Amino acid sequence: MKKLYYLFIIAFLLVQCKSQTTQEIKKTGLIADKAMVVSARQEASTIGVSILKKGGNAFDAMIATDLALVVAYPFAGNIGGGGFTVYRTKDGKIGSFDYREKAPLAATRDMYLDENGDVIPNKSILGAMAVGVPGTVAGLFMIHQKFGTLPFAELIQPAIDLARNGVVVSKKQARSMNHYRKLFKEANKRTIFLDKEWEEGDTVKYFKLAETFERIRDNGRDEFYKGKTADILVDYVQNLGGIITKEDLEKYEAIERDPIVFNYKNARIISMAPPASGGICIAQILKSIEPYNIGNFEHNSAEYIQLLTEAERRSYADRAYFLGDPDFNDIPISNLISSEYNNSRMSNFSWKKATNSEDVSHGNIFVVESDQTTHYSIIDQFGNAIAVTNTLNGAFGSKVFVEEGGFFLNNEMDDLSAKPGEPNMFGLIGAEANAIEPEKRMLSSMTPTIVEQNGKLKMVLGSPGGSTIITSVLQNILNVIEYDMGMQESVSKTRFHHQWLPDDIKFEPNFDTIHFSELRKKGYKIDQSNSRILGKVDAILVLPNGKLEGGADPRGDDRAVGF
Ligand code: DON
């Protein structure tokens, strides 16, 4: 009887425990009446919102948030990297900005190979040779010129003040700054990050960065590409053996591009076009699963995991073959995202057995002539929405820290294909379309995305996470559209990922293992050996009553601020 009593108590505690986690997951995010910024750091979200409160629009807030992230989140926030912005104005106009890095003019196809044609480990990842020509500053000025309403000087000032007053280091930041010390040392002669072992609560001040920002404030865009900052950058990189020249910087231009637009059921999805692969891949995956009514399956059930995995496998195989810089390649976009094409790609899918990735190649399309990041989402009080994903690629990029300028440089060259068939740092394989060529923009997985439903703005979202960006964004679209989740509930849900090669499904550490044996029986390989978090989604949902719900990913220090 006593035994039964104890069993009862244990069962009761387990149920309590389970329902507590469910309650935690269901926690509603910040609700705001009119406007919101959700980003990787409280300081940046607060600065963005302060601009909105002054009467600035989402584009003004974007510029201020972006520059604040350079200071508060040097892990990925940058002026030494690049990114993509997708927008939808209050009257429904859509568009996007590409300020992705480019390969330097002196780049060559085999620059990361040794005399035997083998990839030289780390050469495209660590140090000055890994750096692509940065695009962020050009992007911010282009966005300001087109949509800004407040003077640039007013938008950059909060970041200047933050850099001078300093940023308090969070526990996660202290851990990552200490973790990369050895690599900072390898990539630089010295940096301020080597001064001490960092602890939570320390304050870092960026005086040199404040000076760089002041020069940009006073001299505009050309300061970074032609002025003193350009000289400082080029000297620093070349002293470390890099190949970026003044000409590379002078020639850099941001580009406006048509976004990828498609329907999924009654939703219209607007996402980033190449050189970002996110829009096309999300379109392909959603088109592939559309006929199966995935919402009828339990969320994260075996069937749900199986269907998404098979669609992801096929889409990532196409990504590796067809996608690259559109200014260097003809990309058959409309074919790739059509229902017919994706249905035919799924025709050999069987519920009984996993498809083998070795048996999946890219699809056949006749090409008519004619590849550490941060994401933030903003909706302003006027109804404008923007999704922005920016990156240095790896954590702190190439680890090269331009001492005099006070900023990190990217290692985006690793997103180009160093050798066909050879995986990059995210295990992604590239082909001819993404081979190294001077001035080519490297293929990206970034997926800043806006969703409309019934002609109205529904959701703004995106994520960091290399190759797992696409599948993180995808799962959040499904959480909201198919499972009616709130924004915070959605971003907090555990995630999984498949990218064709390697042929295994990656699950987050706390993903429920209940369906694993069924999936294994069908031939799915499950990788939990190196289990890690997948993506870090910052998103905003427009609620039926017109209010906004923020989803700030609990995997980081991310915060929603609004009013
Ligand atoms: O553009 C890309 O796809 C990569 N450079 C993104 C890197 C990234 O998301 C790293 N973040 N965790």
PDB file of N, CA and C in Angstrom, residues 234-315:
ATOM      1  N   VAL A 234      41.758  48.639 -43.972  1.00  0.00           N
ATOM      2  CA  VAL A 234      42.635  48.007 -44.965  1.00  0.00           C
ATOM      3  C   VAL A 234      44.034  47.783 -44.381  1.00  0.00           C
ATOM      4  N   ASP A 235      44.572  48.778 -43.678  1.00  0.00           N
ATOM      5  CA  ASP A 235      45.910  48.623 -43.063  1.00  0.00           C
ATOM      6  C   ASP A 235      45.930  47.453 -42.104  1.00  0.00           C
ATOM      7  N   TYR A 236      44.886  47.358 -41.277  1.00  0.00           N
ATOM      8  CA  TYR A 236      44.849  46.305 -40.249  1.00  0.00           C
ATOM      9  C   TYR A 236      44.804  44.922 -40.900  1.00  0.00           C
ATOM     10  N   VAL A 237      43.903  44.800 -41.895  1.00  0.00           N
ATOM     11  CA  VAL A 237      43.731  43.498 -42.552  1.00  0.00           C
ATOM     12  C   VAL A 237      45.002  43.112 -43.316  1.00  0.00           C
ATOM     13  N   GLN A 238      45.572  44.075 -44.031  1.00  0.00           N
ATOM     14  CA  GLN A 238      46.761  43.739 -44.821  1.00  0.00           C
ATOM     15  C   GLN A 238      47.961  43.398 -43.937  1.00  0.00           C
ATOM     16  N   ASN A 239      48.094  44.076 -42.795  1.00  0.00           N
ATOM     17  CA  ASN A 239      49.176  43.743 -41.851  1.00  0.00           C
ATOM     18  C   ASN A 239      49.071  42.328 -41.317  1.00  0.00           C
ATOM     19  N   LEU A 240      47.834  41.811 -41.337  1.00  0.00           N
ATOM     20  CA  LEU A 240      47.634  40.434 -40.863  1.00  0.00           C
ATOM     21  C   LEU A 240      47.662  39.449 -42.033  1.00  0.00           C
ATOM     22  N   GLY A 241      48.016  39.948 -43.227  1.00  0.00           N
ATOM     23  CA  GLY A 241      48.142  39.065 -44.396  1.00  0.00           C
ATOM     24  C   GLY A 241      46.873  38.930 -45.219  1.00  0.00           C
ATOM     25  N   GLY A 242      45.882  39.785 -44.984  1.00  0.00           N
ATOM     26  CA  GLY A 242      44.630  39.711 -45.752  1.00  0.00           C
ATOM     27  C   GLY A 242      44.738  40.399 -47.096  1.00  0.00           C
ATOM     28  N   ILE A 243      43.712  40.255 -47.945  1.00  0.00           N
ATOM     29  CA  ILE A 243      43.808  40.741 -49.324  1.00  0.00           C
ATOM     30  C   ILE A 243      42.817  41.850 -49.651  1.00  0.00           C
ATOM     31  N   ILE A 244      42.095  42.366 -48.668  1.00  0.00           N
ATOM     32  CA  ILE A 244      41.137  43.436 -48.956  1.00  0.00           C
ATOM     33  C   ILE A 244      41.870  44.745 -49.229  1.00  0.00           C
ATOM     34  N   THR A 245      41.418  45.429 -50.299  1.00  0.00           N
ATOM     35  CA  THR A 245      42.068  46.683 -50.680  1.00  0.00           C
ATOM     36  C   THR A 245      41.083  47.854 -50.560  1.00  0.00           C
ATOM     37  N   LYS A 246      41.612  49.056 -50.715  1.00  0.00           N
ATOM     38  CA  LYS A 246      40.756  50.260 -50.729  1.00  0.00           C
ATOM     39  C   LYS A 246      39.775  50.175 -51.901  1.00  0.00           C
ATOM     40  N   GLU A 247      40.261  49.621 -53.023  1.00  0.00           N
ATOM     41  CA  GLU A 247      39.389  49.504 -54.199  1.00  0.00           C
ATOM     42  C   GLU A 247      38.174  48.624 -53.885  1.00  0.00           C
ATOM     43  N   ASP A 248      38.401  47.531 -53.126  1.00  0.00           N
ATOM     44  CA  ASP A 248      37.278  46.662 -52.725  1.00  0.00           C
ATOM     45  C   ASP A 248      36.220  47.464 -51.993  1.00  0.00           C
ATOM     46  N   LEU A 249      36.687  48.296 -51.055  1.00  0.00           N
ATOM     47  CA  LEU A 249      35.737  49.072 -50.260  1.00  0.00           C
ATOM     48  C   LEU A 249      35.045  50.126 -51.117  1.00  0.00           C
ATOM     49  N   GLU A 250      35.841  50.775 -51.957  1.00  0.00           N
ATOM     50  CA  GLU A 250      35.252  51.819 -52.812  1.00  0.00           C
ATOM     51  C   GLU A 250      34.175  51.275 -53.720  1.00  0.00           C
ATOM     52  N   LYS A 251      34.353  50.029 -54.196  1.00  0.00           N
ATOM     53  CA  LYS A 251      33.411  49.472 -55.164  1.00  0.00           C
ATOM     54  C   LYS A 251      32.164  48.884 -54.527  1.00  0.00           C
ATOM     55  N   TYR A 252      32.130  48.767 -53.205  1.00  0.00           N
ATOM     56  CA  TYR A 252      31.002  48.067 -52.578  1.00  0.00           C
ATOM     57  C   TYR A 252      29.697  48.845 -52.723  1.00  0.00           C
ATOM     58  N   GLU A 253      28.635  48.167 -53.125  1.00  0.00           N
ATOM     59  CA  GLU A 253      27.308  48.791 -53.176  1.00  0.00           C
ATOM     60  C   GLU A 253      26.274  47.850 -52.570  1.00  0.00           C
ATOM     61  N   ALA A 254      25.359  48.380 -51.781  1.00  0.00           N
ATOM     62  CA  ALA A 254      24.186  47.604 -51.343  1.00  0.00           C
ATOM     63  C   ALA A 254      23.222  47.529 -52.526  1.00  0.00           C
ATOM     64  N   ILE A 255      22.333  46.557 -52.510  1.00  0.00           N
ATOM     65  CA  ILE A 255      21.430  46.346 -53.655  1.00  0.00           C
ATOM     66  C   ILE A 255      19.990  46.164 -53.152  1.00  0.00           C
ATOM     67  N   GLU A 256      19.049  46.790 -53.862  1.00  0.00           N
ATOM     68  CA  GLU A 256      17.636  46.513 -53.569  1.00  0.00           C
ATOM     69  C   GLU A 256      17.230  45.322 -54.413  1.00  0.00           C
ATOM     70  N   ARG A 257      16.540  44.364 -53.814  1.00  0.00           N
ATOM     71  CA  ARG A 257      16.123  43.173 -54.572  1.00  0.00           C
ATOM     72  C   ARG A 257      14.648  42.896 -54.359  1.00  0.00           C
ATOM     73  N   ASP A 258      14.036  42.240 -55.372  1.00  0.00           N
ATOM     74  CA  ASP A 258      12.661  41.801 -55.170  1.00  0.00           C
ATOM     75  C   ASP A 258      12.676  40.627 -54.208  1.00  0.00           C
ATOM     76  N   PRO A 259      11.817  40.655 -53.204  1.00  0.00           N
ATOM     77  CA  PRO A 259      11.801  39.513 -52.293  1.00  0.00           C
ATOM     78  C   PRO A 259      11.178  38.273 -52.944  1.00  0.00           C
ATOM     79  N   ILE A 260      11.327  37.128 -52.317  1.00  0.00           N
ATOM     80  CA  ILE A 260      10.622  35.906 -52.730  1.00  0.00           C
ATOM     81  C   ILE A 260       9.227  35.987 -52.110  1.00  0.00           C
ATOM     82  N   VAL A 261       8.210  35.861 -52.947  1.00  0.00           N
ATOM     83  CA  VAL A 261       6.832  35.968 -52.441  1.00  0.00           C
ATOM     84  C   VAL A 261       6.066  34.732 -52.892  1.00  0.00           C
ATOM     85  N   PHE A 262       5.353  34.100 -51.985  1.00  0.00           N
ATOM     86  CA  PHE A 262       4.549  32.926 -52.358  1.00  0.00           C
ATOM     87  C   PHE A 262       3.429  32.739 -51.343  1.00  0.00           C
ATOM     88  N   ASN A 263       2.439  31.930 -51.760  1.00  0.00           N
ATOM     89  CA  ASN A 263       1.331  31.648 -50.839  1.00  0.00           C
ATOM     90  C   ASN A 263       1.491  30.275 -50.227  1.00  0.00           C
ATOM     91  N   TYR A 264       1.160  30.179 -48.968  1.00  0.00           N
ATOM     92  CA  TYR A 264       1.021  28.874 -48.306  1.00  0.00           C
ATOM     93  C   TYR A 264      -0.354  28.897 -47.651  1.00  0.00           C
ATOM     94  N   LYS A 265      -1.260  28.064 -48.196  1.00  0.00           N
ATOM     95  CA  LYS A 265      -2.651  28.096 -47.750  1.00  0.00           C
ATOM     96  C   LYS A 265      -3.164  29.524 -47.820  1.00  0.00           C
ATOM     97  N   ASN A 266      -3.699  30.070 -46.712  1.00  0.00           N
ATOM     98  CA  ASN A 266      -4.204  31.447 -46.834  1.00  0.00           C
ATOM     99  C   ASN A 266      -3.195  32.499 -46.359  1.00  0.00           C
ATOM    100  N   ALA A 267      -1.941  32.085 -46.276  1.00  0.00           N
ATOM    101  CA  ALA A 267      -0.912  33.052 -45.866  1.00  0.00           C
ATOM    102  C   ALA A 267      -0.067  33.446 -47.077  1.00  0.00           C
ATOM    103  N   ARG A 268       0.399  34.696 -47.076  1.00  0.00           N
ATOM    104  CA  ARG A 268       1.323  35.159 -48.115  1.00  0.00           C
ATOM    105  C   ARG A 268       2.650  35.417 -47.420  1.00  0.00           C
ATOM    106  N   ILE A 269       3.682  34.789 -47.947  1.00  0.00           N
ATOM    107  CA  ILE A 269       4.977  34.864 -47.255  1.00  0.00           C
ATOM    108  C   ILE A 269       5.964  35.657 -48.103  1.00  0.00           C
ATOM    109  N   ILE A 270       6.649  36.595 -47.448  1.00  0.00           N
ATOM    110  CA  ILE A 270       7.573  37.495 -48.129  1.00  0.00           C
ATOM    111  C   ILE A 270       8.936  37.283 -47.470  1.00  0.00           C
ATOM    112  N   SER A 271       9.896  36.811 -48.244  1.00  0.00           N
ATOM    113  CA  SER A 271      11.179  36.472 -47.619  1.00  0.00           C
ATOM    114  C   SER A 271      12.334  36.856 -48.538  1.00  0.00           C
ATOM    115  N   MET A 272      13.550  36.589 -48.109  1.00  0.00           N
ATOM    116  CA  MET A 272      14.718  37.120 -48.808  1.00  0.00           C
ATOM    117  C   MET A 272      15.104  36.243 -49.999  1.00  0.00           C
ATOM    118  N   ALA A 273      15.461  36.920 -51.075  1.00  0.00           N
ATOM    119  CA  ALA A 273      15.877  36.252 -52.313  1.00  0.00           C
ATOM    120  C   ALA A 273      17.393  36.032 -52.309  1.00  0.00           C
ATOM    121  N   PRO A 274      17.908  35.239 -53.260  1.00  0.00           N
ATOM    122  CA  PRO A 274      19.359  35.088 -53.373  1.00  0.00           C
ATOM    123  C   PRO A 274      20.065  36.436 -53.505  1.00  0.00           C
ATOM    124  N   PRO A 275      21.238  36.571 -52.910  1.00  0.00           N
ATOM    125  CA  PRO A 275      22.125  35.508 -52.452  1.00  0.00           C
ATOM    126  C   PRO A 275      21.729  34.859 -51.125  1.00  0.00           C
ATOM    127  N   ALA A 276      20.562  35.194 -50.555  1.00  0.00           N
ATOM    128  CA  ALA A 276      20.100  34.452 -49.381  1.00  0.00           C
ATOM    129  C   ALA A 276      19.257  33.288 -49.893  1.00  0.00           C
ATOM    130  N   SER A 277      19.448  32.120 -49.313  1.00  0.00           N
ATOM    131  CA  SER A 277      18.702  30.953 -49.780  1.00  0.00           C
ATOM    132  C   SER A 277      17.408  30.760 -49.017  1.00  0.00           C
ATOM    133  N   GLY A 278      17.231  31.514 -47.908  1.00  0.00           N
ATOM    134  CA  GLY A 278      16.104  31.285 -47.003  1.00  0.00           C
ATOM    135  C   GLY A 278      14.752  31.317 -47.678  1.00  0.00           C
ATOM    136  N   GLY A 279      14.498  32.377 -48.493  1.00  0.00           N
ATOM    137  CA  GLY A 279      13.181  32.520 -49.105  1.00  0.00           C
ATOM    138  C   GLY A 279      12.840  31.337 -49.997  1.00  0.00           C
ATOM    139  N   ILE A 280      13.783  30.967 -50.858  1.00  0.00           N
ATOM    140  CA  ILE A 280      13.517  29.864 -51.792  1.00  0.00           C
ATOM    141  C   ILE A 280      13.329  28.554 -51.028  1.00  0.00           C
ATOM    142  N   CYS A 281      14.202  28.283 -50.055  1.00  0.00           N
ATOM    143  CA  CYS A 281      14.099  27.009 -49.313  1.00  0.00           C
ATOM    144  C   CYS A 281      12.790  26.916 -48.535  1.00  0.00           C
ATOM    145  N   ILE A 282      12.399  28.008 -47.871  1.00  0.00           N
ATOM    146  CA  ILE A 282      11.141  27.978 -47.102  1.00  0.00           C
ATOM    147  C   ILE A 282       9.977  27.739 -48.068  1.00  0.00           C
ATOM    148  N   ALA A 283      10.026  28.410 -49.222  1.00  0.00           N
ATOM    149  CA  ALA A 283       8.952  28.245 -50.209  1.00  0.00           C
ATOM    150  C   ALA A 283       8.892  26.789 -50.658  1.00  0.00           C
ATOM    151  N   GLN A 284      10.045  26.221 -50.979  1.00  0.00           N
ATOM    152  CA  GLN A 284      10.069  24.839 -51.451  1.00  0.00           C
ATOM    153  C   GLN A 284       9.520  23.875 -50.401  1.00  0.00           C
ATOM    154  N   ILE A 285       9.936  24.079 -49.155  1.00  0.00           N
ATOM    155  CA  ILE A 285       9.522  23.145 -48.100  1.00  0.00           C
ATOM    156  C   ILE A 285       8.018  23.268 -47.861  1.00  0.00           C
ATOM    157  N   LEU A 286       7.529  24.512 -47.812  1.00  0.00           N
ATOM    158  CA  LEU A 286       6.087  24.686 -47.559  1.00  0.00           C
ATOM    159  C   LEU A 286       5.260  24.177 -48.733  1.00  0.00           C
ATOM    160  N   LYS A 287       5.722  24.399 -49.962  1.00  0.00           N
ATOM    161  CA  LYS A 287       5.001  23.886 -51.129  1.00  0.00           C
ATOM    162  C   LYS A 287       5.013  22.354 -51.118  1.00  0.00           C
ATOM    163  N   SER A 288       6.119  21.756 -50.691  1.00  0.00           N
ATOM    164  CA  SER A 288       6.226  20.293 -50.656  1.00  0.00           C
ATOM    165  C   SER A 288       5.261  19.670 -49.662  1.00  0.00           C
ATOM    166  N   ILE A 289       5.039  20.359 -48.527  1.00  0.00           N
ATOM    167  CA  ILE A 289       4.190  19.754 -47.483  1.00  0.00           C
ATOM    168  C   ILE A 289       2.727  20.172 -47.606  1.00  0.00           C
ATOM    169  N   GLU A 290       2.450  21.205 -48.419  1.00  0.00           N
ATOM    170  CA  GLU A 290       1.093  21.775 -48.480  1.00  0.00           C
ATOM    171  C   GLU A 290       0.006  20.712 -48.732  1.00  0.00           C
ATOM    172  N   PRO A 291       0.220  19.774 -49.677  1.00  0.00           N
ATOM    173  CA  PRO A 291      -0.854  18.819 -49.937  1.00  0.00           C
ATOM    174  C   PRO A 291      -1.133  17.875 -48.767  1.00  0.00           C
ATOM    175  N   TYR A 292      -0.255  17.790 -47.804  1.00  0.00           N
ATOM    176  CA  TYR A 292      -0.404  16.785 -46.731  1.00  0.00           C
ATOM    177  C   TYR A 292      -1.164  17.286 -45.502  1.00  0.00           C
ATOM    178  N   ASN A 293      -1.582  18.544 -45.488  1.00  0.00           N
ATOM    179  CA  ASN A 293      -2.276  19.100 -44.326  1.00  0.00           C
ATOM    180  C   ASN A 293      -1.586  18.784 -43.010  1.00  0.00           C
ATOM    181  N   ILE A 294      -0.416  19.280 -42.862  1.00  0.00           N
ATOM    182  CA  ILE A 294       0.442  18.918 -41.719  1.00  0.00           C
ATOM    183  C   ILE A 294      -0.221  19.253 -40.376  1.00  0.00           C
ATOM    184  N   GLY A 295      -1.128  20.249 -40.389  1.00  0.00           N
ATOM    185  CA  GLY A 295      -1.806  20.645 -39.154  1.00  0.00           C
ATOM    186  C   GLY A 295      -2.657  19.524 -38.560  1.00  0.00           C
ATOM    187  N   ASN A 296      -2.994  18.509 -39.393  1.00  0.00           N
ATOM    188  CA  ASN A 296      -3.765  17.379 -38.850  1.00  0.00           C
ATOM    189  C   ASN A 296      -2.906  16.460 -37.989  1.00  0.00           C
ATOM    190  N   PHE A 297      -1.613  16.572 -38.141  1.00  0.00           N
ATOM    191  CA  PHE A 297      -0.719  15.755 -37.302  1.00  0.00           C
ATOM    192  C   PHE A 297      -0.396  16.509 -36.025  1.00  0.00           C
ATOM    193  N   GLU A 298      -0.181  15.741 -34.957  1.00  0.00           N
ATOM    194  CA  GLU A 298       0.183  16.380 -33.691  1.00  0.00           C
ATOM    195  C   GLU A 298       1.515  17.120 -33.875  1.00  0.00           C
ATOM    196  N   HIS A 299       1.644  18.283 -33.232  1.00  0.00           N
ATOM    197  CA  HIS A 299       2.883  19.061 -33.344  1.00  0.00           C
ATOM    198  C   HIS A 299       4.079  18.250 -32.835  1.00  0.00           C
ATOM    199  N   ASN A 300       5.144  18.209 -33.605  1.00  0.00           N
ATOM    200  CA  ASN A 300       6.364  17.460 -33.275  1.00  0.00           C
ATOM    201  C   ASN A 300       6.145  15.954 -33.128  1.00  0.00           C
ATOM    202  N   SER A 301       5.055  15.431 -33.757  1.00  0.00           N
ATOM    203  CA  SER A 301       4.823  13.976 -33.760  1.00  0.00           C
ATOM    204  C   SER A 301       5.776  13.331 -34.761  1.00  0.00           C
ATOM    205  N   ALA A 302       5.803  11.983 -34.790  1.00  0.00           N
ATOM    206  CA  ALA A 302       6.682  11.278 -35.735  1.00  0.00           C
ATOM    207  C   ALA A 302       6.343  11.672 -37.166  1.00  0.00           C
ATOM    208  N   GLU A 303       5.031  11.762 -37.478  1.00  0.00           N
ATOM    209  CA  GLU A 303       4.632  12.102 -38.860  1.00  0.00           C
ATOM    210  C   GLU A 303       5.080  13.517 -39.219  1.00  0.00           C
ATOM    211  N   TYR A 304       4.923  14.430 -38.263  1.00  0.00           N
ATOM    212  CA  TYR A 304       5.311  15.829 -38.469  1.00  0.00           C
ATOM    213  C   TYR A 304       6.809  15.908 -38.769  1.00  0.00           C
ATOM    214  N   ILE A 305       7.606  15.212 -37.931  1.00  0.00           N
ATOM    215  CA  ILE A 305       9.065  15.251 -38.105  1.00  0.00           C
ATOM    216  C   ILE A 305       9.449  14.629 -39.447  1.00  0.00           C
ATOM    217  N   GLN A 306       8.758  13.525 -39.773  1.00  0.00           N
ATOM    218  CA  GLN A 306       9.081  12.805 -40.999  1.00  0.00           C
ATOM    219  C   GLN A 306       8.801  13.653 -42.244  1.00  0.00           C
ATOM    220  N   LEU A 307       7.626  14.242 -42.281  1.00  0.00           N
ATOM    221  CA  LEU A 307       7.244  15.031 -43.449  1.00  0.00           C
ATOM    222  C   LEU A 307       8.168  16.234 -43.658  1.00  0.00           C
ATOM    223  N   LEU A 308       8.441  16.953 -42.574  1.00  0.00           N
ATOM    224  CA  LEU A 308       9.334  18.114 -42.709  1.00  0.00           C
ATOM    225  C   LEU A 308      10.738  17.682 -43.129  1.00  0.00           C
ATOM    226  N   THR A 309      11.213  16.589 -42.523  1.00  0.00           N
ATOM    227  CA  THR A 309      12.563  16.101 -42.857  1.00  0.00           C
ATOM    228  C   THR A 309      12.683  15.800 -44.339  1.00  0.00           C
ATOM    229  N   GLU A 310      11.667  15.123 -44.898  1.00  0.00           N
ATOM    230  CA  GLU A 310      11.753  14.742 -46.312  1.00  0.00           C
ATOM    231  C   GLU A 310      11.720  15.970 -47.220  1.00  0.00           C
ATOM    232  N   ALA A 311      10.899  16.948 -46.852  1.00  0.00           N
ATOM    233  CA  ALA A 311      10.833  18.175 -47.655  1.00  0.00           C
ATOM    234  C   ALA A 311      12.143  18.949 -47.519  1.00  0.00           C
ATOM    235  N   GLU A 312      12.703  19.001 -46.299  1.00  0.00           N
ATOM    236  CA  GLU A 312      13.965  19.722 -46.073  1.00  0.00           C
ATOM    237  C   GLU A 312      15.105  19.062 -46.857  1.00  0.00           C
ATOM    238  N   ARG A 313      15.140  17.738 -46.823  1.00  0.00           N
ATOM    239  CA  ARG A 313      16.193  17.002 -47.525  1.00  0.00           C
ATOM    240  C   ARG A 313      16.248  17.417 -48.999  1.00  0.00           C
ATOM    241  N   ARG A 314      15.086  17.431 -49.627  1.00  0.00           N
ATOM    242  CA  ARG A 314      15.036  17.730 -51.055  1.00  0.00           C
ATOM    243  C   ARG A 314      15.380  19.198 -51.337  1.00  0.00           C
ATOM    244  N   SER A 315      14.909  20.078 -50.483  1.00  0.00           N
ATOM    245  CA  SER A 315      15.171  21.493 -50.707  1.00  0.00           C
ATOM    246  C   SER A 315      16.656  21.833 -50.517  1.00  0.00           C
TER     247      SER A 315
END
